[in-house]
């Protein structure tokens, strides 16, 4: 008999393996527990200590310069419909935050949660760096250089307190809104297989293509292991044998 959904699968497998497998610990007062208890089987979930194998991923999708320009142009066209660059209406245009977010993301490699939660106090203009606290990352905090490109993106934003990206009323950008609006304009720019996370891949890819070491890119991405950053290694510029000759010749 085929299993079509989670409920039917649970009903199918519970009599076979018992509630211990499904719940992570032996259940009580069930005929399945009695069945297995009599046979001294499954006093604990046998697969609990196992970790899910990592699935090998292909090369990450990133934007070319022209694709990035098309994306920005698509959002800019919408924003410009609400005012001019010299007028206050332009600064208050709906989705202005999306334009800022795209520019910042491609210059920092920030994940969505970091973009949404980034505050001005995290930006150190004296030392030219952005310090990302642990609460805005998946693991430990880390530092990203404050590149000139990032500064230009930030210069377009008014205000220097609270969150960097907010809606018109000052409230945070909802995660799903950020992703949906980004996808909307990516489609408008005729970009395929692109999500908000593609901007993070773009940040790393452009750095590696420019010759920045994987170790630096790994640190600036907040990766715990440089092996994660190895997926961008194929983008590194080819090194000439002449360089080695200069060192050891």
PDB file of C-alpha atoms in Angstrom:
ATOM      1  CA  UNK A   1       0.000   0.000   0.000  1.00  0.00           C
ATOM      2  CA  UNK A   2       1.415   3.405  -0.973  1.00  0.00           C
ATOM      3  CA  UNK A   3       2.008   6.151   1.556  1.00  0.00           C
ATOM      4  CA  UNK A   4       0.844   9.594   0.405  1.00  0.00           C
ATOM      5  CA  UNK A   5       1.326  11.918   3.366  1.00  0.00           C
ATOM      6  CA  UNK A   6       2.859  12.222   6.811  1.00  0.00           C
ATOM      7  CA  UNK A   7      -0.246  10.985   8.616  1.00  0.00           C
ATOM      8  CA  UNK A   8      -0.638   7.844   6.561  1.00  0.00           C
ATOM      9  CA  UNK A   9       3.105   7.211   6.789  1.00  0.00           C
ATOM     10  CA  UNK A  10       2.926   7.464  10.581  1.00  0.00           C
ATOM     11  CA  UNK A  11       0.025   5.058  10.643  1.00  0.00           C
ATOM     12  CA  UNK A  12       1.942   2.680   8.410  1.00  0.00           C
ATOM     13  CA  UNK A  13       5.279   2.692  10.235  1.00  0.00           C
ATOM     14  CA  UNK A  14       4.156   2.955  13.874  1.00  0.00           C
ATOM     15  CA  UNK A  15       3.025  -0.712  14.150  1.00  0.00           C
ATOM     16  CA  UNK A  16       6.290  -1.768  12.533  1.00  0.00           C
ATOM     17  CA  UNK A  17       8.849   0.241  14.511  1.00  0.00           C
ATOM     18  CA  UNK A  18       6.896   1.417  17.520  1.00  0.00           C
ATOM     19  CA  UNK A  19       6.407   4.892  18.930  1.00  0.00           C
ATOM     20  CA  UNK A  20      10.036   5.105  20.034  1.00  0.00           C
ATOM     21  CA  UNK A  21      11.160   5.743  16.486  1.00  0.00           C
ATOM     22  CA  UNK A  22       8.558   8.427  15.867  1.00  0.00           C
ATOM     23  CA  UNK A  23       8.704  10.201  19.192  1.00  0.00           C
ATOM     24  CA  UNK A  24      12.387   9.834  20.044  1.00  0.00           C
ATOM     25  CA  UNK A  25      11.711   7.945  23.303  1.00  0.00           C
ATOM     26  CA  UNK A  26       9.596   4.940  24.335  1.00  0.00           C
ATOM     27  CA  UNK A  27       5.932   5.695  24.692  1.00  0.00           C
ATOM     28  CA  UNK A  28       3.665   4.406  27.444  1.00  0.00           C
ATOM     29  CA  UNK A  29       0.446   2.413  27.522  1.00  0.00           C
ATOM     30  CA  UNK A  30       0.318   1.550  23.840  1.00  0.00           C
ATOM     31  CA  UNK A  31       0.049  -1.818  22.205  1.00  0.00           C
ATOM     32  CA  UNK A  32       3.153  -1.022  20.149  1.00  0.00           C
ATOM     33  CA  UNK A  33       5.224  -0.454  23.307  1.00  0.00           C
ATOM     34  CA  UNK A  34       3.954  -3.675  24.819  1.00  0.00           C
ATOM     35  CA  UNK A  35       4.844  -5.544  21.652  1.00  0.00           C
ATOM     36  CA  UNK A  36       8.418  -4.310  21.612  1.00  0.00           C
ATOM     37  CA  UNK A  37       8.883  -4.322  25.391  1.00  0.00           C
ATOM     38  CA  UNK A  38       8.176  -8.038  25.472  1.00  0.00           C
ATOM     39  CA  UNK A  39      10.999  -8.546  23.010  1.00  0.00           C
ATOM     40  CA  UNK A  40      13.428  -6.037  24.573  1.00  0.00           C
ATOM     41  CA  UNK A  41      13.496  -4.031  21.324  1.00  0.00           C
ATOM     42  CA  UNK A  42      13.727  -0.286  20.712  1.00  0.00           C
ATOM     43  CA  UNK A  43      14.186   1.015  24.222  1.00  0.00           C
ATOM     44  CA  UNK A  44      15.437   4.144  22.484  1.00  0.00           C
ATOM     45  CA  UNK A  45      15.424   5.660  19.018  1.00  0.00           C
ATOM     46  CA  UNK A  46      18.192   3.799  17.148  1.00  0.00           C
ATOM     47  CA  UNK A  47      18.795   6.613  14.651  1.00  0.00           C
ATOM     48  CA  UNK A  48      18.918   9.479  17.157  1.00  0.00           C
ATOM     49  CA  UNK A  49      22.761   9.637  17.254  1.00  0.00           C
ATOM     50  CA  UNK A  50      23.020   9.788  13.487  1.00  0.00           C
ATOM     51  CA  UNK A  51      23.435  13.071  11.635  1.00  0.00           C
ATOM     52  CA  UNK A  52      21.892  13.861   8.290  1.00  0.00           C
ATOM     53  CA  UNK A  53      24.463  13.406   5.517  1.00  0.00           C
ATOM     54  CA  UNK A  54      25.480  16.621   3.786  1.00  0.00           C
ATOM     55  CA  UNK A  55      24.212  16.776   0.241  1.00  0.00           C
ATOM     56  CA  UNK A  56      26.839  17.892  -2.246  1.00  0.00           C
ATOM     57  CA  UNK A  57      25.782  21.125  -3.918  1.00  0.00           C
ATOM     58  CA  UNK A  58      26.715  22.411  -7.319  1.00  0.00           C
ATOM     59  CA  UNK A  59      28.324  25.788  -8.057  1.00  0.00           C
ATOM     60  CA  UNK A  60      26.316  28.594  -6.425  1.00  0.00           C
ATOM     61  CA  UNK A  61      24.224  30.897  -8.572  1.00  0.00           C
ATOM     62  CA  UNK A  62      25.523  34.445  -8.505  1.00  0.00           C
ATOM     63  CA  UNK A  63      24.769  37.610 -10.448  1.00  0.00           C
ATOM     64  CA  UNK A  64      26.964  38.990 -13.174  1.00  0.00           C
ATOM     65  CA  UNK A  65      27.568  42.746 -13.251  1.00  0.00           C
ATOM     66  CA  UNK A  66      24.947  43.191 -15.947  1.00  0.00           C
ATOM     67  CA  UNK A  67      22.391  41.072 -14.095  1.00  0.00           C
ATOM     68  CA  UNK A  68      22.942  43.080 -10.929  1.00  0.00           C
ATOM     69  CA  UNK A  69      22.489  46.328 -12.841  1.00  0.00           C
ATOM     70  CA  UNK A  70      19.234  45.023 -14.340  1.00  0.00           C
ATOM     71  CA  UNK A  71      17.949  44.104 -10.896  1.00  0.00           C
ATOM     72  CA  UNK A  72      18.784  47.497  -9.417  1.00  0.00           C
ATOM     73  CA  UNK A  73      17.279  49.246 -12.437  1.00  0.00           C
ATOM     74  CA  UNK A  74      14.017  47.326 -12.025  1.00  0.00           C
ATOM     75  CA  UNK A  75      13.640  48.422  -8.400  1.00  0.00           C
ATOM     76  CA  UNK A  76      14.895  51.938  -9.125  1.00  0.00           C
ATOM     77  CA  UNK A  77      12.269  52.392 -11.834  1.00  0.00           C
ATOM     78  CA  UNK A  78       9.546  51.570  -9.335  1.00  0.00           C
ATOM     79  CA  UNK A  79      11.005  53.859  -6.682  1.00  0.00           C
ATOM     80  CA  UNK A  80      11.462  56.727  -9.131  1.00  0.00           C
ATOM     81  CA  UNK A  81       7.771  56.621  -9.954  1.00  0.00           C
ATOM     82  CA  UNK A  82       7.153  58.161  -6.521  1.00  0.00           C
ATOM     83  CA  UNK A  83       9.447  61.148  -6.736  1.00  0.00           C
ATOM     84  CA  UNK A  84      12.758  62.517  -7.939  1.00  0.00           C
ATOM     85  CA  UNK A  85      16.209  62.038  -6.496  1.00  0.00           C
ATOM     86  CA  UNK A  86      16.155  65.623  -5.223  1.00  0.00           C
ATOM     87  CA  UNK A  87      12.748  65.488  -3.588  1.00  0.00           C
ATOM     88  CA  UNK A  88      11.598  64.104  -0.215  1.00  0.00           C
ATOM     89  CA  UNK A  89       9.072  61.888  -1.972  1.00  0.00           C
ATOM     90  CA  UNK A  90      11.930  59.833  -3.373  1.00  0.00           C
ATOM     91  CA  UNK A  91      13.316  59.128   0.088  1.00  0.00           C
ATOM     92  CA  UNK A  92       9.891  58.053   1.314  1.00  0.00           C
ATOM     93  CA  UNK A  93       8.903  55.983  -1.704  1.00  0.00           C
ATOM     94  CA  UNK A  94       7.498  52.528  -0.933  1.00  0.00           C
ATOM     95  CA  UNK A  95      10.104  49.781  -1.306  1.00  0.00           C
ATOM     96  CA  UNK A  96      12.958  52.237  -1.051  1.00  0.00           C
ATOM     97  CA  UNK A  97      14.208  49.859   1.647  1.00  0.00           C
ATOM     98  CA  UNK A  98      14.429  47.063  -0.931  1.00  0.00           C
ATOM     99  CA  UNK A  99      16.756  49.120  -3.100  1.00  0.00           C
ATOM    100  CA  UNK A 100      18.933  49.863  -0.068  1.00  0.00           C
ATOM    101  CA  UNK A 101      18.842  46.219   1.002  1.00  0.00           C
ATOM    102  CA  UNK A 102      19.992  44.911  -2.380  1.00  0.00           C
ATOM    103  CA  UNK A 103      22.903  47.350  -2.492  1.00  0.00           C
ATOM    104  CA  UNK A 104      23.976  46.505   1.044  1.00  0.00           C
ATOM    105  CA  UNK A 105      23.577  42.741   0.577  1.00  0.00           C
ATOM    106  CA  UNK A 106      25.810  42.561  -2.478  1.00  0.00           C
ATOM    107  CA  UNK A 107      28.485  44.594  -0.670  1.00  0.00           C
ATOM    108  CA  UNK A 108      28.393  42.612   2.580  1.00  0.00           C
ATOM    109  CA  UNK A 109      27.118  39.118   1.811  1.00  0.00           C
ATOM    110  CA  UNK A 110      24.633  39.395   4.665  1.00  0.00           C
ATOM    111  CA  UNK A 111      21.898  36.824   5.091  1.00  0.00           C
ATOM    112  CA  UNK A 112      18.305  38.001   5.219  1.00  0.00           C
ATOM    113  CA  UNK A 113      18.102  37.952   9.011  1.00  0.00           C
ATOM    114  CA  UNK A 114      21.266  40.042   9.253  1.00  0.00           C
ATOM    115  CA  UNK A 115      20.000  42.607   6.750  1.00  0.00           C
ATOM    116  CA  UNK A 116      16.712  42.948   8.609  1.00  0.00           C
ATOM    117  CA  UNK A 117      18.295  43.210  12.056  1.00  0.00           C
ATOM    118  CA  UNK A 118      21.324  45.348  11.161  1.00  0.00           C
ATOM    119  CA  UNK A 119      21.535  48.516  13.261  1.00  0.00           C
ATOM    120  CA  UNK A 120      23.592  51.634  12.804  1.00  0.00           C
ATOM    121  CA  UNK A 121      25.459  50.906  16.036  1.00  0.00           C
ATOM    122  CA  UNK A 122      26.939  47.824  14.343  1.00  0.00           C
ATOM    123  CA  UNK A 123      28.663  50.015  11.768  1.00  0.00           C
ATOM    124  CA  UNK A 124      32.087  51.297  12.831  1.00  0.00           C
ATOM    125  CA  UNK A 125      33.095  54.063  10.468  1.00  0.00           C
ATOM    126  CA  UNK A 126      36.280  54.750  12.450  1.00  0.00           C
ATOM    127  CA  UNK A 127      37.726  51.293  11.801  1.00  0.00           C
ATOM    128  CA  UNK A 128      35.812  50.792   8.547  1.00  0.00           C
ATOM    129  CA  UNK A 129      34.063  47.612   9.585  1.00  0.00           C
ATOM    130  CA  UNK A 130      30.651  46.187  10.367  1.00  0.00           C
ATOM    131  CA  UNK A 131      30.528  44.021  13.469  1.00  0.00           C
ATOM    132  CA  UNK A 132      27.770  41.429  13.152  1.00  0.00           C
ATOM    133  CA  UNK A 133      26.581  40.243  16.594  1.00  0.00           C
ATOM    134  CA  UNK A 134      25.817  36.544  17.216  1.00  0.00           C
ATOM    135  CA  UNK A 135      22.074  37.170  17.430  1.00  0.00           C
ATOM    136  CA  UNK A 136      22.047  38.162  13.754  1.00  0.00           C
ATOM    137  CA  UNK A 137      23.955  35.109  12.539  1.00  0.00           C
ATOM    138  CA  UNK A 138      23.524  31.365  12.550  1.00  0.00           C
ATOM    139  CA  UNK A 139      26.519  30.938  14.863  1.00  0.00           C
ATOM    140  CA  UNK A 140      29.198  33.278  16.209  1.00  0.00           C
ATOM    141  CA  UNK A 141      29.461  36.942  15.383  1.00  0.00           C
ATOM    142  CA  UNK A 142      31.936  38.146  12.785  1.00  0.00           C
ATOM    143  CA  UNK A 143      33.314  41.234  11.062  1.00  0.00           C
ATOM    144  CA  UNK A 144      32.904  42.504   7.507  1.00  0.00           C
ATOM    145  CA  UNK A 145      35.002  45.345   6.075  1.00  0.00           C
ATOM    146  CA  UNK A 146      33.142  48.566   5.389  1.00  0.00           C
ATOM    147  CA  UNK A 147      33.981  48.822   1.708  1.00  0.00           C
ATOM    148  CA  UNK A 148      33.519  52.033  -0.270  1.00  0.00           C
ATOM    149  CA  UNK A 149      30.657  50.347  -2.093  1.00  0.00           C
ATOM    150  CA  UNK A 150      28.945  49.686   1.241  1.00  0.00           C
ATOM    151  CA  UNK A 151      29.469  53.287   2.300  1.00  0.00           C
ATOM    152  CA  UNK A 152      27.854  54.534  -0.897  1.00  0.00           C
ATOM    153  CA  UNK A 153      24.863  52.271  -0.287  1.00  0.00           C
ATOM    154  CA  UNK A 154      24.514  53.547   3.278  1.00  0.00           C
ATOM    155  CA  UNK A 155      24.847  57.176   2.164  1.00  0.00           C
ATOM    156  CA  UNK A 156      21.488  56.854   0.392  1.00  0.00           C
ATOM    157  CA  UNK A 157      19.730  56.124   3.690  1.00  0.00           C
ATOM    158  CA  UNK A 158      18.476  58.878   5.971  1.00  0.00           C
ATOM    159  CA  UNK A 159      18.807  58.600   9.737  1.00  0.00           C
ATOM    160  CA  UNK A 160      21.601  57.074  11.784  1.00  0.00           C
ATOM    161  CA  UNK A 161      19.793  55.428  14.693  1.00  0.00           C
ATOM    162  CA  UNK A 162      17.963  52.151  15.134  1.00  0.00           C
ATOM    163  CA  UNK A 163      17.723  49.680  12.292  1.00  0.00           C
ATOM    164  CA  UNK A 164      19.333  50.442   8.974  1.00  0.00           C
ATOM    165  CA  UNK A 165      16.435  49.032   6.933  1.00  0.00           C
ATOM    166  CA  UNK A 166      12.871  49.831   7.942  1.00  0.00           C
ATOM    167  CA  UNK A 167       9.472  50.408   6.407  1.00  0.00           C
ATOM    168  CA  UNK A 168       8.005  53.892   6.080  1.00  0.00           C
ATOM    169  CA  UNK A 169       6.653  53.820   9.630  1.00  0.00           C
ATOM    170  CA  UNK A 170      10.002  52.741  11.061  1.00  0.00           C
ATOM    171  CA  UNK A 171       8.929  49.163  11.683  1.00  0.00           C
ATOM    172  CA  UNK A 172      11.165  46.185  10.789  1.00  0.00           C
ATOM    173  CA  UNK A 173      10.912  44.534   7.389  1.00  0.00           C
ATOM    174  CA  UNK A 174       9.080  41.188   7.687  1.00  0.00           C
ATOM    175  CA  UNK A 175      11.231  38.303   6.449  1.00  0.00           C
ATOM    176  CA  UNK A 176       8.648  36.972   4.022  1.00  0.00           C
ATOM    177  CA  UNK A 177       8.020  40.463   2.632  1.00  0.00           C
ATOM    178  CA  UNK A 178      11.719  40.917   1.927  1.00  0.00           C
ATOM    179  CA  UNK A 179      11.951  37.629   0.041  1.00  0.00           C
ATOM    180  CA  UNK A 180       8.693  38.051  -1.875  1.00  0.00           C
ATOM    181  CA  UNK A 181       9.445  41.585  -3.018  1.00  0.00           C
ATOM    182  CA  UNK A 182      12.950  40.612  -4.055  1.00  0.00           C
ATOM    183  CA  UNK A 183      11.626  37.685  -6.093  1.00  0.00           C
ATOM    184  CA  UNK A 184       9.060  39.977  -7.688  1.00  0.00           C
ATOM    185  CA  UNK A 185      11.692  42.361  -9.020  1.00  0.00           C
ATOM    186  CA  UNK A 186      14.119  39.593  -9.940  1.00  0.00           C
ATOM    187  CA  UNK A 187      11.418  38.269 -12.258  1.00  0.00           C
ATOM    188  CA  UNK A 188      10.804  41.779 -13.567  1.00  0.00           C
ATOM    189  CA  UNK A 189      14.509  41.928 -14.432  1.00  0.00           C
ATOM    190  CA  UNK A 190      14.221  38.547 -16.217  1.00  0.00           C
ATOM    191  CA  UNK A 191      16.586  36.835 -13.798  1.00  0.00           C
ATOM    192  CA  UNK A 192      16.187  33.074 -13.514  1.00  0.00           C
ATOM    193  CA  UNK A 193      16.925  30.854 -10.507  1.00  0.00           C
ATOM    194  CA  UNK A 194      17.568  33.883  -8.324  1.00  0.00           C
ATOM    195  CA  UNK A 195      16.577  34.348  -4.683  1.00  0.00           C
ATOM    196  CA  UNK A 196      17.549  36.883  -2.039  1.00  0.00           C
ATOM    197  CA  UNK A 197      20.320  34.496  -0.934  1.00  0.00           C
ATOM    198  CA  UNK A 198      21.826  34.825  -4.421  1.00  0.00           C
ATOM    199  CA  UNK A 199      23.154  38.221  -3.345  1.00  0.00           C
ATOM    200  CA  UNK A 200      25.216  36.495  -0.651  1.00  0.00           C
ATOM    201  CA  UNK A 201      26.658  34.172  -3.282  1.00  0.00           C
ATOM    202  CA  UNK A 202      27.332  37.191  -5.474  1.00  0.00           C
ATOM    203  CA  UNK A 203      29.333  38.904  -2.736  1.00  0.00           C
ATOM    204  CA  UNK A 204      31.559  35.856  -2.281  1.00  0.00           C
ATOM    205  CA  UNK A 205      31.862  35.117  -5.993  1.00  0.00           C
ATOM    206  CA  UNK A 206      32.916  38.638  -6.928  1.00  0.00           C
ATOM    207  CA  UNK A 207      35.562  38.673  -4.186  1.00  0.00           C
ATOM    208  CA  UNK A 208      37.034  35.334  -5.253  1.00  0.00           C
ATOM    209  CA  UNK A 209      37.002  36.407  -8.898  1.00  0.00           C
ATOM    210  CA  UNK A 210      38.953  39.513  -7.875  1.00  0.00           C
ATOM    211  CA  UNK A 211      41.636  37.334  -6.296  1.00  0.00           C
ATOM    212  CA  UNK A 212      40.690  37.651  -2.609  1.00  0.00           C
ATOM    213  CA  UNK A 213      41.760  34.538  -0.706  1.00  0.00           C
ATOM    214  CA  UNK A 214      39.182  31.958   0.309  1.00  0.00           C
ATOM    215  CA  UNK A 215      40.281  32.375   3.931  1.00  0.00           C
ATOM    216  CA  UNK A 216      39.394  36.068   3.920  1.00  0.00           C
ATOM    217  CA  UNK A 217      36.124  35.445   2.101  1.00  0.00           C
ATOM    218  CA  UNK A 218      35.298  32.703   4.600  1.00  0.00           C
ATOM    219  CA  UNK A 219      35.867  35.071   7.526  1.00  0.00           C
ATOM    220  CA  UNK A 220      33.838  37.863   5.932  1.00  0.00           C
ATOM    221  CA  UNK A 221      30.990  35.428   5.225  1.00  0.00           C
ATOM    222  CA  UNK A 222      30.939  34.248   8.828  1.00  0.00           C
ATOM    223  CA  UNK A 223      31.633  30.648   7.801  1.00  0.00           C
ATOM    224  CA  UNK A 224      32.725  28.362  10.628  1.00  0.00           C
ATOM    225  CA  UNK A 225      34.802  26.226   8.274  1.00  0.00           C
ATOM    226  CA  UNK A 226      36.689  27.332   5.160  1.00  0.00           C
ATOM    227  CA  UNK A 227      35.515  24.095   3.529  1.00  0.00           C
ATOM    228  CA  UNK A 228      32.124  25.747   3.099  1.00  0.00           C
ATOM    229  CA  UNK A 229      33.795  28.537   1.138  1.00  0.00           C
ATOM    230  CA  UNK A 230      35.549  26.038  -1.135  1.00  0.00           C
ATOM    231  CA  UNK A 231      32.438  25.954  -3.307  1.00  0.00           C
ATOM    232  CA  UNK A 232      33.618  29.297  -4.745  1.00  0.00           C
ATOM    233  CA  UNK A 233      37.176  28.100  -5.426  1.00  0.00           C
ATOM    234  CA  UNK A 234      36.533  27.440  -9.116  1.00  0.00           C
ATOM    235  CA  UNK A 235      36.025  31.183  -9.602  1.00  0.00           C
ATOM    236  CA  UNK A 236      39.542  32.100  -8.484  1.00  0.00           C
ATOM    237  CA  UNK A 237      41.685  33.555 -11.273  1.00  0.00           C
ATOM    238  CA  UNK A 238      44.198  31.148 -12.748  1.00  0.00           C
ATOM    239  CA  UNK A 239      47.664  31.634 -11.339  1.00  0.00           C
ATOM    240  CA  UNK A 240      50.531  31.702 -13.774  1.00  0.00           C
ATOM    241  CA  UNK A 241      53.560  29.486 -13.257  1.00  0.00           C
ATOM    242  CA  UNK A 242      55.566  32.679 -13.664  1.00  0.00           C
ATOM    243  CA  UNK A 243      54.521  33.720 -10.151  1.00  0.00           C
ATOM    244  CA  UNK A 244      56.091  30.626  -8.624  1.00  0.00           C
ATOM    245  CA  UNK A 245      59.171  31.231 -10.708  1.00  0.00           C
ATOM    246  CA  UNK A 246      59.409  34.750  -9.300  1.00  0.00           C
ATOM    247  CA  UNK A 247      59.277  33.374  -5.765  1.00  0.00           C
ATOM    248  CA  UNK A 248      61.578  30.381  -6.087  1.00  0.00           C
ATOM    249  CA  UNK A 249      63.498  31.090  -9.290  1.00  0.00           C
TER     250      UNK A 249
END
